[in-house]
JSON list of C-alpha atoms in Angstrom, two decimals:
[
{"chain": "J", "resi": 1, "resn": "MET", "atom": "CA", "xyz": [-106.89, 39.52, 0.38]},
{"chain": "J", "resi": 2, "resn": "ASN", "atom": "CA", "xyz": [-105.96, 40.68, 3.94]},
{"chain": "J", "resi": 3, "resn": "ASN", "atom": "CA", "xyz": [-108.00, 39.08, 6.28]},
{"chain": "J", "resi": 4, "resn": "ASP", "atom": "CA", "xyz": [-107.77, 41.87, 8.68]},
{"chain": "J", "resi": 5, "resn": "GLU", "atom": "CA", "xyz": [-108.83, 44.62, 6.32]},
{"chain": "J", "resi": 6, "resn": "ILE", "atom": "CA", "xyz": [-111.55, 42.36, 5.34]},
{"chain": "J", "resi": 7, "resn": "LYS", "atom": "CA", "xyz": [-112.85, 42.23, 9.04]},
{"chain": "J", "resi": 8, "resn": "SER", "atom": "CA", "xyz": [-112.48, 46.21, 9.31]},
{"chain": "J", "resi": 9, "resn": "ILE", "atom": "CA", "xyz": [-114.59, 46.84, 6.28]},
{"chain": "J", "resi": 10, "resn": "ILE", "atom": "CA", "xyz": [-117.32, 44.12, 7.70]},
{"chain": "J", "resi": 11, "resn": "ASP", "atom": "CA", "xyz": [-117.13, 46.13, 11.02]},
{"chain": "J", "resi": 12, "resn": "VAL", "atom": "CA", "xyz": [-117.89, 49.24, 9.08]},
{"chain": "J", "resi": 13, "resn": "VAL", "atom": "CA", "xyz": [-120.70, 47.71, 6.99]},
{"chain": "J", "resi": 14, "resn": "LYS", "atom": "CA", "xyz": [-122.42, 46.26, 10.23]},
{"chain": "J", "resi": 15, "resn": "SER", "atom": "CA", "xyz": [-122.37, 49.74, 11.81]},
{"chain": "J", "resi": 16, "resn": "CYS", "atom": "CA", "xyz": [-124.08, 51.34, 9.24]},
{"chain": "J", "resi": 17, "resn": "ASP", "atom": "CA", "xyz": [-128.06, 52.05, 9.27]},
{"chain": "J", "resi": 18, "resn": "ASP", "atom": "CA", "xyz": [-127.74, 53.31, 5.70]},
{"chain": "J", "resi": 19, "resn": "VAL", "atom": "CA", "xyz": [-125.43, 53.18, 2.57]},
{"chain": "J", "resi": 20, "resn": "VAL", "atom": "CA", "xyz": [-124.86, 55.41, -0.83]},
{"chain": "J", "resi": 21, "resn": "LEU", "atom": "CA", "xyz": [-125.19, 53.21, -3.79]},
{"chain": "J", "resi": 22, "resn": "GLY", "atom": "CA", "xyz": [-123.61, 54.64, -6.73]},
{"chain": "J", "resi": 23, "resn": "THR", "atom": "CA", "xyz": [-124.93, 53.58, -9.99]},
{"chain": "J", "resi": 24, "resn": "ASN", "atom": "CA", "xyz": [-124.66, 54.62, -13.76]},
{"chain": "J", "resi": 25, "resn": "ARG", "atom": "CA", "xyz": [-127.91, 56.20, -15.27]},
{"chain": "J", "resi": 26, "resn": "LEU", "atom": "CA", "xyz": [-128.59, 55.55, -18.86]},
{"chain": "J", "resi": 27, "resn": "ASP", "atom": "CA", "xyz": [-127.16, 58.45, -20.17]},
{"chain": "J", "resi": 28, "resn": "GLY", "atom": "CA", "xyz": [-123.86, 57.05, -18.56]},
{"chain": "J", "resi": 29, "resn": "TYR", "atom": "CA", "xyz": [-123.75, 60.00, -15.68]},
{"chain": "J", "resi": 30, "resn": "PRO", "atom": "CA", "xyz": [-123.24, 58.96, -12.21]},
{"chain": "J", "resi": 31, "resn": "ASP", "atom": "CA", "xyz": [-126.36, 58.48, -9.69]},
{"chain": "J", "resi": 32, "resn": "LEU", "atom": "CA", "xyz": [-126.19, 58.29, -5.99]},
{"chain": "J", "resi": 33, "resn": "ARG", "atom": "CA", "xyz": [-128.65, 57.28, -3.61]},
{"chain": "J", "resi": 34, "resn": "THR", "atom": "CA", "xyz": [-129.18, 56.24, 0.31]},
{"chain": "J", "resi": 35, "resn": "ILE", "atom": "CA", "xyz": [-130.58, 52.66, 0.29]},
{"chain": "J", "resi": 36, "resn": "MET", "atom": "CA", "xyz": [-131.22, 50.98, 4.01]},
{"chain": "J", "resi": 37, "resn": "ASN", "atom": "CA", "xyz": [-128.69, 48.43, 5.25]},
{"chain": "J", "resi": 38, "resn": "ALA", "atom": "CA", "xyz": [-130.57, 46.53, 7.18]},
{"chain": "J", "resi": 39, "resn": "LEU", "atom": "CA", "xyz": [-130.26, 43.10, 5.78]},
{"chain": "J", "resi": 40, "resn": "ASN", "atom": "CA", "xyz": [-126.59, 43.51, 6.28]},
{"chain": "J", "resi": 41, "resn": "ALA", "atom": "CA", "xyz": [-126.50, 44.18, 10.13]},
{"chain": "J", "resi": 42, "resn": "ASP", "atom": "CA", "xyz": [-125.43, 40.41, 11.07]},
{"chain": "J", "resi": 43, "resn": "ILE", "atom": "CA", "xyz": [-123.13, 39.53, 8.29]},
{"chain": "J", "resi": 44, "resn": "ASN", "atom": "CA", "xyz": [-119.68, 37.38, 8.65]},
{"chain": "J", "resi": 45, "resn": "ASN", "atom": "CA", "xyz": [-118.49, 38.18, 5.17]},
{"chain": "J", "resi": 46, "resn": "LEU", "atom": "CA", "xyz": [-119.20, 40.41, 2.39]},
{"chain": "J", "resi": 47, "resn": "ASP", "atom": "CA", "xyz": [-122.36, 38.73, 0.52]},
{"chain": "J", "resi": 48, "resn": "LEU", "atom": "CA", "xyz": [-124.34, 41.98, 0.86]},
{"chain": "J", "resi": 49, "resn": "HIS", "atom": "CA", "xyz": [-128.09, 42.37, 0.15]},
{"chain": "J", "resi": 50, "resn": "PHE", "atom": "CA", "xyz": [-130.54, 45.00, -0.14]},
{"chain": "J", "resi": 51, "resn": "ILE", "atom": "CA", "xyz": [-134.39, 45.49, -1.18]},
{"chain": "J", "resi": 52, "resn": "THR", "atom": "CA", "xyz": [-135.88, 47.86, -3.51]},
{"chain": "J", "resi": 53, "resn": "ASP", "atom": "CA", "xyz": [-139.01, 48.16, -5.78]},
{"chain": "J", "resi": 54, "resn": "ARG", "atom": "CA", "xyz": [-138.81, 46.02, -9.08]},
{"chain": "J", "resi": 55, "resn": "ASP", "atom": "CA", "xyz": [-139.65, 49.18, -10.95]},
{"chain": "J", "resi": 56, "resn": "SER", "atom": "CA", "xyz": [-137.35, 51.69, -9.22]},
{"chain": "J", "resi": 57, "resn": "PRO", "atom": "CA", "xyz": [-135.15, 53.74, -11.58]},
{"chain": "J", "resi": 58, "resn": "LYS", "atom": "CA", "xyz": [-131.99, 52.06, -9.54]},
{"chain": "J", "resi": 59, "resn": "MET", "atom": "CA", "xyz": [-133.41, 48.37, -10.88]},
{"chain": "J", "resi": 60, "resn": "LYS", "atom": "CA", "xyz": [-133.33, 49.91, -14.62]},
{"chain": "J", "resi": 61, "resn": "GLN", "atom": "CA", "xyz": [-129.85, 51.28, -14.21]},
{"chain": "J", "resi": 62, "resn": "LEU", "atom": "CA", "xyz": [-128.58, 48.20, -12.62]},
{"chain": "J", "resi": 63, "resn": "HIS", "atom": "CA", "xyz": [-130.20, 45.89, -15.21]},
{"chain": "J", "resi": 64, "resn": "HIS", "atom": "CA", "xyz": [-128.15, 48.20, -17.95]},
{"chain": "J", "resi": 65, "resn": "ASN", "atom": "CA", "xyz": [-125.15, 48.04, -16.29]},
{"chain": "J", "resi": 66, "resn": "ALA", "atom": "CA", "xyz": [-124.73, 46.10, -12.98]},
{"chain": "J", "resi": 67, "resn": "LYS", "atom": "CA", "xyz": [-120.99, 48.02, -12.25]},
{"chain": "J", "resi": 68, "resn": "CYS", "atom": "CA", "xyz": [-121.75, 49.95, -9.07]},
{"chain": "J", "resi": 69, "resn": "ALA", "atom": "CA", "xyz": [-120.25, 51.45, -5.97]},
{"chain": "J", "resi": 70, "resn": "LEU", "atom": "CA", "xyz": [-121.24, 50.99, -1.96]},
{"chain": "J", "resi": 71, "resn": "TYR", "atom": "CA", "xyz": [-120.23, 54.10, 0.16]},
{"chain": "J", "resi": 72, "resn": "TYR", "atom": "CA", "xyz": [-120.31, 53.14, 4.19]},
{"chain": "J", "resi": 73, "resn": "PHE", "atom": "CA", "xyz": [-119.89, 56.04, 6.40]},
{"chain": "J", "resi": 74, "resn": "ASN", "atom": "CA", "xyz": [-120.31, 56.00, 10.49]},
{"chain": "J", "resi": 75, "resn": "PRO", "atom": "CA", "xyz": [-121.12, 59.21, 11.33]},
{"chain": "J", "resi": 76, "resn": "ASN", "atom": "CA", "xyz": [-120.22, 58.53, 15.11]},
{"chain": "J", "resi": 77, "resn": "THR", "atom": "CA", "xyz": [-116.56, 56.80, 14.48]},
{"chain": "J", "resi": 78, "resn": "ARG", "atom": "CA", "xyz": [-115.91, 58.78, 11.12]},
{"chain": "J", "resi": 79, "resn": "TYR", "atom": "CA", "xyz": [-114.93, 55.17, 9.75]},
{"chain": "J", "resi": 80, "resn": "ALA", "atom": "CA", "xyz": [-115.88, 54.99, 6.04]},
{"chain": "J", "resi": 81, "resn": "VAL", "atom": "CA", "xyz": [-115.47, 52.33, 3.53]},
{"chain": "J", "resi": 82, "resn": "ARG", "atom": "CA", "xyz": [-116.07, 52.04, -0.52]},
{"chain": "J", "resi": 83, "resn": "LEU", "atom": "CA", "xyz": [-116.95, 49.00, -2.31]},
{"chain": "J", "resi": 84, "resn": "PHE", "atom": "CA", "xyz": [-116.90, 48.33, -5.90]},
{"chain": "J", "resi": 85, "resn": "GLY", "atom": "CA", "xyz": [-118.81, 45.34, -7.35]},
{"chain": "J", "resi": 86, "resn": "GLU", "atom": "CA", "xyz": [-121.74, 44.16, -9.28]},
{"chain": "J", "resi": 87, "resn": "MET", "atom": "CA", "xyz": [-125.10, 44.41, -7.95]},
{"chain": "J", "resi": 88, "resn": "ASN", "atom": "CA", "xyz": [-127.56, 41.91, -9.36]},
{"chain": "J", "resi": 89, "resn": "ALA", "atom": "CA", "xyz": [-131.55, 40.66, -8.69]},
{"chain": "J", "resi": 90, "resn": "VAL", "atom": "CA", "xyz": [-132.31, 37.52, -7.12]},
{"chain": "J", "resi": 91, "resn": "ASP", "atom": "CA", "xyz": [-134.95, 35.73, -8.35]},
{"chain": "J", "resi": 92, "resn": "ASP", "atom": "CA", "xyz": [-134.78, 32.67, -6.30]},
{"chain": "J", "resi": 93, "resn": "ILE", "atom": "CA", "xyz": [-137.82, 32.84, -4.20]},
{"chain": "J", "resi": 94, "resn": "ALA", "atom": "CA", "xyz": [-136.64, 30.60, -1.24]},
{"chain": "J", "resi": 95, "resn": "GLU", "atom": "CA", "xyz": [-133.58, 32.87, -1.41]},
{"chain": "J", "resi": 96, "resn": "LYS", "atom": "CA", "xyz": [-135.81, 36.14, -1.37]},
{"chain": "J", "resi": 97, "resn": "GLU", "atom": "CA", "xyz": [-137.87, 34.46, 1.85]},
{"chain": "J", "resi": 98, "resn": "LYS", "atom": "CA", "xyz": [-134.36, 34.04, 3.65]},
{"chain": "J", "resi": 99, "resn": "TYR", "atom": "CA", "xyz": [-134.38, 37.88, 3.64]},
{"chain": "J", "resi": 100, "resn": "TRP", "atom": "CA", "xyz": [-137.93, 38.95, 3.82]},
{"chain": "J", "resi": 101, "resn": "ARG", "atom": "CA", "xyz": [-138.71, 40.55, 7.37]},
{"chain": "J", "resi": 102, "resn": "ASP", "atom": "CA", "xyz": [-142.14, 41.50, 8.21]},
{"chain": "J", "resi": 103, "resn": "ASP", "atom": "CA", "xyz": [-141.03, 45.24, 8.53]},
{"chain": "J", "resi": 104, "resn": "TYR", "atom": "CA", "xyz": [-140.97, 45.77, 4.90]},
{"chain": "J", "resi": 105, "resn": "LYS", "atom": "CA", "xyz": [-144.78, 45.62, 4.73]},
{"chain": "J", "resi": 106, "resn": "GLN", "atom": "CA", "xyz": [-144.61, 49.24, 5.90]},
{"chain": "J", "resi": 107, "resn": "PHE", "atom": "CA", "xyz": [-143.24, 49.99, 2.38]},
{"chain": "J", "resi": 108, "resn": "GLY", "atom": "CA", "xyz": [-146.32, 48.27, 0.90]},
{"chain": "J", "resi": 109, "resn": "TYR", "atom": "CA", "xyz": [-145.00, 44.87, 0.25]},
{"chain": "J", "resi": 110, "resn": "THR", "atom": "CA", "xyz": [-147.07, 42.13, 0.94]},
{"chain": "J", "resi": 111, "resn": "GLY", "atom": "CA", "xyz": [-144.49, 39.33, 1.34]},
{"chain": "J", "resi": 112, "resn": "ALA", "atom": "CA", "xyz": [-141.38, 37.68, -0.14]},
{"chain": "J", "resi": 113, "resn": "ASP", "atom": "CA", "xyz": [-143.39, 36.63, -3.13]},
{"chain": "J", "resi": 114, "resn": "ASP", "atom": "CA", "xyz": [-144.65, 40.13, -3.70]},
{"chain": "J", "resi": 115, "resn": "PRO", "atom": "CA", "xyz": [-144.00, 40.71, -7.48]},
{"chain": "J", "resi": 116, "resn": "GLU", "atom": "CA", "xyz": [-142.88, 44.27, -6.88]},
{"chain": "J", "resi": 117, "resn": "LEU", "atom": "CA", "xyz": [-140.36, 43.44, -4.19]},
{"chain": "J", "resi": 118, "resn": "ALA", "atom": "CA", "xyz": [-136.81, 43.06, -5.15]},
{"chain": "J", "resi": 119, "resn": "LEU", "atom": "CA", "xyz": [-133.87, 41.44, -3.61]},
{"chain": "J", "resi": 120, "resn": "LEU", "atom": "CA", "xyz": [-130.72, 42.64, -4.55]},
{"chain": "J", "resi": 121, "resn": "GLN", "atom": "CA", "xyz": [-127.26, 40.88, -4.03]},
{"chain": "J", "resi": 122, "resn": "PHE", "atom": "CA", "xyz": [-124.03, 42.84, -4.40]},
{"chain": "J", "resi": 123, "resn": "LYS", "atom": "CA", "xyz": [-120.86, 41.02, -5.23]},
{"chain": "J", "resi": 124, "resn": "PRO", "atom": "CA", "xyz": [-117.70, 43.04, -4.27]},
{"chain": "J", "resi": 125, "resn": "TYR", "atom": "CA", "xyz": [-114.61, 43.21, -6.32]},
{"chain": "J", "resi": 126, "resn": "SER", "atom": "CA", "xyz": [-112.51, 45.62, -4.57]},
{"chain": "J", "resi": 127, "resn": "TYR", "atom": "CA", "xyz": [-112.24, 47.86, -1.95]},
{"chain": "J", "resi": 128, "resn": "LYS", "atom": "CA", "xyz": [-110.69, 51.27, -0.40]},
{"chain": "J", "resi": 129, "resn": "PHE", "atom": "CA", "xyz": [-110.66, 52.87, 2.76]},
{"chain": "J", "resi": 130, "resn": "TYR", "atom": "CA", "xyz": [-108.44, 54.84, 4.83]},
{"chain": "J", "resi": 131, "resn": "VAL", "atom": "CA", "xyz": [-106.57, 54.29, 8.35]},
{"chain": "J", "resi": 132, "resn": "GLY", "atom": "CA", "xyz": [-105.39, 57.72, 9.26]},
{"chain": "J", "resi": 133, "resn": "ASP", "atom": "CA", "xyz": [-103.53, 58.87, 6.17]},
{"chain": "J", "resi": 134, "resn": "GLU", "atom": "CA", "xyz": [-102.58, 55.22, 4.90]},
{"chain": "J", "resi": 135, "resn": "MET", "atom": "CA", "xyz": [-104.96, 54.29, 2.07]},
{"chain": "J", "resi": 136, "resn": "LYS", "atom": "CA", "xyz": [-105.88, 50.57, 2.20]},
{"chain": "J", "resi": 137, "resn": "THR", "atom": "CA", "xyz": [-107.00, 49.13, -1.14]},
{"chain": "J", "resi": 138, "resn": "GLY", "atom": "CA", "xyz": [-107.50, 45.36, -2.55]},
{"chain": "J", "resi": 139, "resn": "LEU", "atom": "CA", "xyz": [-109.32, 42.57, -4.36]},
{"chain": "J", "resi": 140, "resn": "ILE", "atom": "CA", "xyz": [-112.02, 40.56, -2.69]}
]
């Protein structure tokens, strides 16, 4: 793991409001969707978190196969990074409270203990991005 490369990845992650999440549908085909990146705006490592609805299709897919990919792209800088790893639900209420924001009430959630609210944690395994024509890859 190259610390300069990890810092570059963190900089891109922090600069993006949204990220594209790639999962595997239950029939094996890939599925992509944009998700909010708000919980990762102030990170200093690659311990990434997201919220979603407990009954969303992505939750069913991730329960079946936790392997997924995140694609971050900043349209202003044109910097992009792909992260590959596993995404799992966090059931610990103290951890959910740590990431709760009152802004999530606009999505119908009542609080960190709302049974419909799912907190997801992404554990990266590897990365890929370009600096000019040079591809940077590595394990995390």
